[in-house]
Amino acid sequence: MIELTRLNGSRLIVNCDLIKYAESAPDTVLTLVTGEKLVVLEPSNEILLRTLEYRAHVLAAAWPEAATALGAKSACDAQKTVRDIEHQKSKD
């Protein structure tokens, strides 16, 4: 679960496993697997980072002995993904 902000400033908790995709045009619109749409203040790359951090936390809790390796890999993967997204945006 990740915490996000609606356009009116109210906070909400979203089950990131239900996010089908996120669009930024210019507001960030999340489409859930249920078809529901949520408009939030956070940019899509921030949502991606929060999702990756949440999943790393879940895995670390499930396998404590692998927490260090998973944390390092997740951080590296998250940075690469954000760089790829930013590179793609600069090409558009």
PDB file of C-alpha atoms in Angstrom, residues 1-79:
ATOM      1  CA  MET A   1       0.000   0.000   0.000  1.00  0.00           C
ATOM      2  CA  ILE A   2       1.271   3.462  -0.865  1.00  0.00           C
ATOM      3  CA  GLU A   3       0.159   6.864   0.369  1.00  0.00           C
ATOM      4  CA  LEU A   4      -0.787   9.419  -2.296  1.00  0.00           C
ATOM      5  CA  THR A   5      -2.423  12.859  -2.419  1.00  0.00           C
ATOM      6  CA  ARG A   6      -5.640  13.784  -4.213  1.00  0.00           C
ATOM      7  CA  LEU A   7      -5.783  17.113  -6.054  1.00  0.00           C
ATOM      8  CA  ASN A   8      -7.749  18.618  -3.149  1.00  0.00           C
ATOM      9  CA  GLY A   9      -4.886  17.782  -0.769  1.00  0.00           C
ATOM     10  CA  SER A  10      -6.521  14.860   1.007  1.00  0.00           C
ATOM     11  CA  ARG A  11      -4.365  11.787   1.544  1.00  0.00           C
ATOM     12  CA  LEU A  12      -5.352   8.303   0.448  1.00  0.00           C
ATOM     13  CA  ILE A  13      -3.818   4.863   0.682  1.00  0.00           C
ATOM     14  CA  VAL A  14      -3.779   2.876  -2.565  1.00  0.00           C
ATOM     15  CA  ASN A  15      -3.186  -0.835  -2.998  1.00  0.00           C
ATOM     16  CA  CYS A  16      -0.402  -0.608  -5.575  1.00  0.00           C
ATOM     17  CA  ASP A  17      -1.124  -4.173  -6.720  1.00  0.00           C
ATOM     18  CA  LEU A  18      -4.386  -2.827  -8.187  1.00  0.00           C
ATOM     19  CA  ILE A  19      -2.751  -0.149 -10.359  1.00  0.00           C
ATOM     20  CA  LYS A  20      -3.086  -1.110 -14.015  1.00  0.00           C
ATOM     21  CA  TYR A  21      -1.248   1.958 -15.343  1.00  0.00           C
ATOM     22  CA  ALA A  22      -0.393   5.576 -14.575  1.00  0.00           C
ATOM     23  CA  GLU A  23      -0.614   8.454 -17.038  1.00  0.00           C
ATOM     24  CA  SER A  24       0.738  11.983 -16.665  1.00  0.00           C
ATOM     25  CA  ALA A  25      -1.042  14.469 -18.907  1.00  0.00           C
ATOM     26  CA  PRO A  26      -0.423  16.875 -17.030  1.00  0.00           C
ATOM     27  CA  ASP A  27      -2.067  15.502 -13.853  1.00  0.00           C
ATOM     28  CA  THR A  28      -1.269  11.937 -12.882  1.00  0.00           C
ATOM     29  CA  VAL A  29      -4.209   9.612 -13.506  1.00  0.00           C
ATOM     30  CA  LEU A  30      -4.084   6.097 -12.092  1.00  0.00           C
ATOM     31  CA  THR A  31      -6.270   3.479 -13.701  1.00  0.00           C
ATOM     32  CA  LEU A  32      -6.966   0.547 -11.417  1.00  0.00           C
ATOM     33  CA  VAL A  33      -7.682  -2.991 -12.575  1.00  0.00           C
ATOM     34  CA  THR A  34     -11.300  -2.365 -11.537  1.00  0.00           C
ATOM     35  CA  GLY A  35     -11.555   0.449 -14.102  1.00  0.00           C
ATOM     36  CA  GLU A  36     -11.693   3.140 -11.405  1.00  0.00           C
ATOM     37  CA  LYS A  37      -9.572   6.220 -12.111  1.00  0.00           C
ATOM     38  CA  LEU A  38      -7.773   8.266  -9.460  1.00  0.00           C
ATOM     39  CA  VAL A  39      -6.196  11.677 -10.070  1.00  0.00           C
ATOM     40  CA  VAL A  40      -3.254  12.378  -7.757  1.00  0.00           C
ATOM     41  CA  LEU A  41      -0.619  15.061  -7.237  1.00  0.00           C
ATOM     42  CA  GLU A  42       2.417  12.751  -7.263  1.00  0.00           C
ATOM     43  CA  PRO A  43       4.149  12.289 -10.630  1.00  0.00           C
ATOM     44  CA  SER A  44       4.188   8.788 -12.110  1.00  0.00           C
ATOM     45  CA  ASN A  45       7.909   8.299 -11.400  1.00  0.00           C
ATOM     46  CA  GLU A  46       7.268   8.979  -7.677  1.00  0.00           C
ATOM     47  CA  ILE A  47       4.424   6.447  -7.685  1.00  0.00           C
ATOM     48  CA  LEU A  48       6.748   3.920  -9.293  1.00  0.00           C
ATOM     49  CA  LEU A  49       9.428   4.533  -6.648  1.00  0.00           C
ATOM     50  CA  ARG A  50       6.923   4.194  -3.796  1.00  0.00           C
ATOM     51  CA  THR A  51       5.586   0.977  -5.319  1.00  0.00           C
ATOM     52  CA  LEU A  52       9.075  -0.496  -5.658  1.00  0.00           C
ATOM     53  CA  GLU A  53       9.932   0.510  -2.071  1.00  0.00           C
ATOM     54  CA  TYR A  54       6.714  -1.061  -0.790  1.00  0.00           C
ATOM     55  CA  ARG A  55       7.356  -4.320  -2.622  1.00  0.00           C
ATOM     56  CA  ALA A  56      10.963  -4.415  -1.399  1.00  0.00           C
ATOM     57  CA  HIS A  57       9.644  -3.934   2.153  1.00  0.00           C
ATOM     58  CA  VAL A  58       7.179  -6.825   1.729  1.00  0.00           C
ATOM     59  CA  LEU A  59       9.896  -9.122   0.378  1.00  0.00           C
ATOM     60  CA  ALA A  60      12.330  -8.118   3.122  1.00  0.00           C
ATOM     61  CA  ALA A  61       9.714  -8.936   5.764  1.00  0.00           C
ATOM     62  CA  ALA A  62       9.013 -12.314   4.144  1.00  0.00           C
ATOM     63  CA  TRP A  63      12.709 -13.233   3.832  1.00  0.00           C
ATOM     64  CA  PRO A  64      14.673 -11.304   6.487  1.00  0.00           C
ATOM     65  CA  GLU A  65      17.980 -12.992   5.630  1.00  0.00           C
ATOM     66  CA  ALA A  66      17.721 -11.639   2.073  1.00  0.00           C
ATOM     67  CA  ALA A  67      16.718  -8.106   3.130  1.00  0.00           C
ATOM     68  CA  THR A  68      20.095  -6.516   2.427  1.00  0.00           C
ATOM     69  CA  ALA A  69      20.443  -8.034  -1.036  1.00  0.00           C
ATOM     70  CA  LEU A  70      16.842  -7.296  -1.961  1.00  0.00           C
ATOM     71  CA  GLY A  71      17.091  -3.720  -0.721  1.00  0.00           C
ATOM     72  CA  ALA A  72      20.225  -3.048  -2.747  1.00  0.00           C
ATOM     73  CA  LYS A  73      18.783  -4.616  -5.891  1.00  0.00           C
ATOM     74  CA  SER A  74      15.453  -2.800  -5.517  1.00  0.00           C
ATOM     75  CA  ALA A  75      17.179   0.546  -5.066  1.00  0.00           C
ATOM     76  CA  CYS A  76      19.336  -0.075  -8.123  1.00  0.00           C
ATOM     77  CA  ASP A  77      16.377  -1.217 -10.209  1.00  0.00           C
ATOM     78  CA  ALA A  78      14.268   1.747  -9.090  1.00  0.00           C
ATOM     79  CA  GLN A  79      16.986   4.222 -10.035  1.00  0.00           C
TER      80      GLN A  79
END
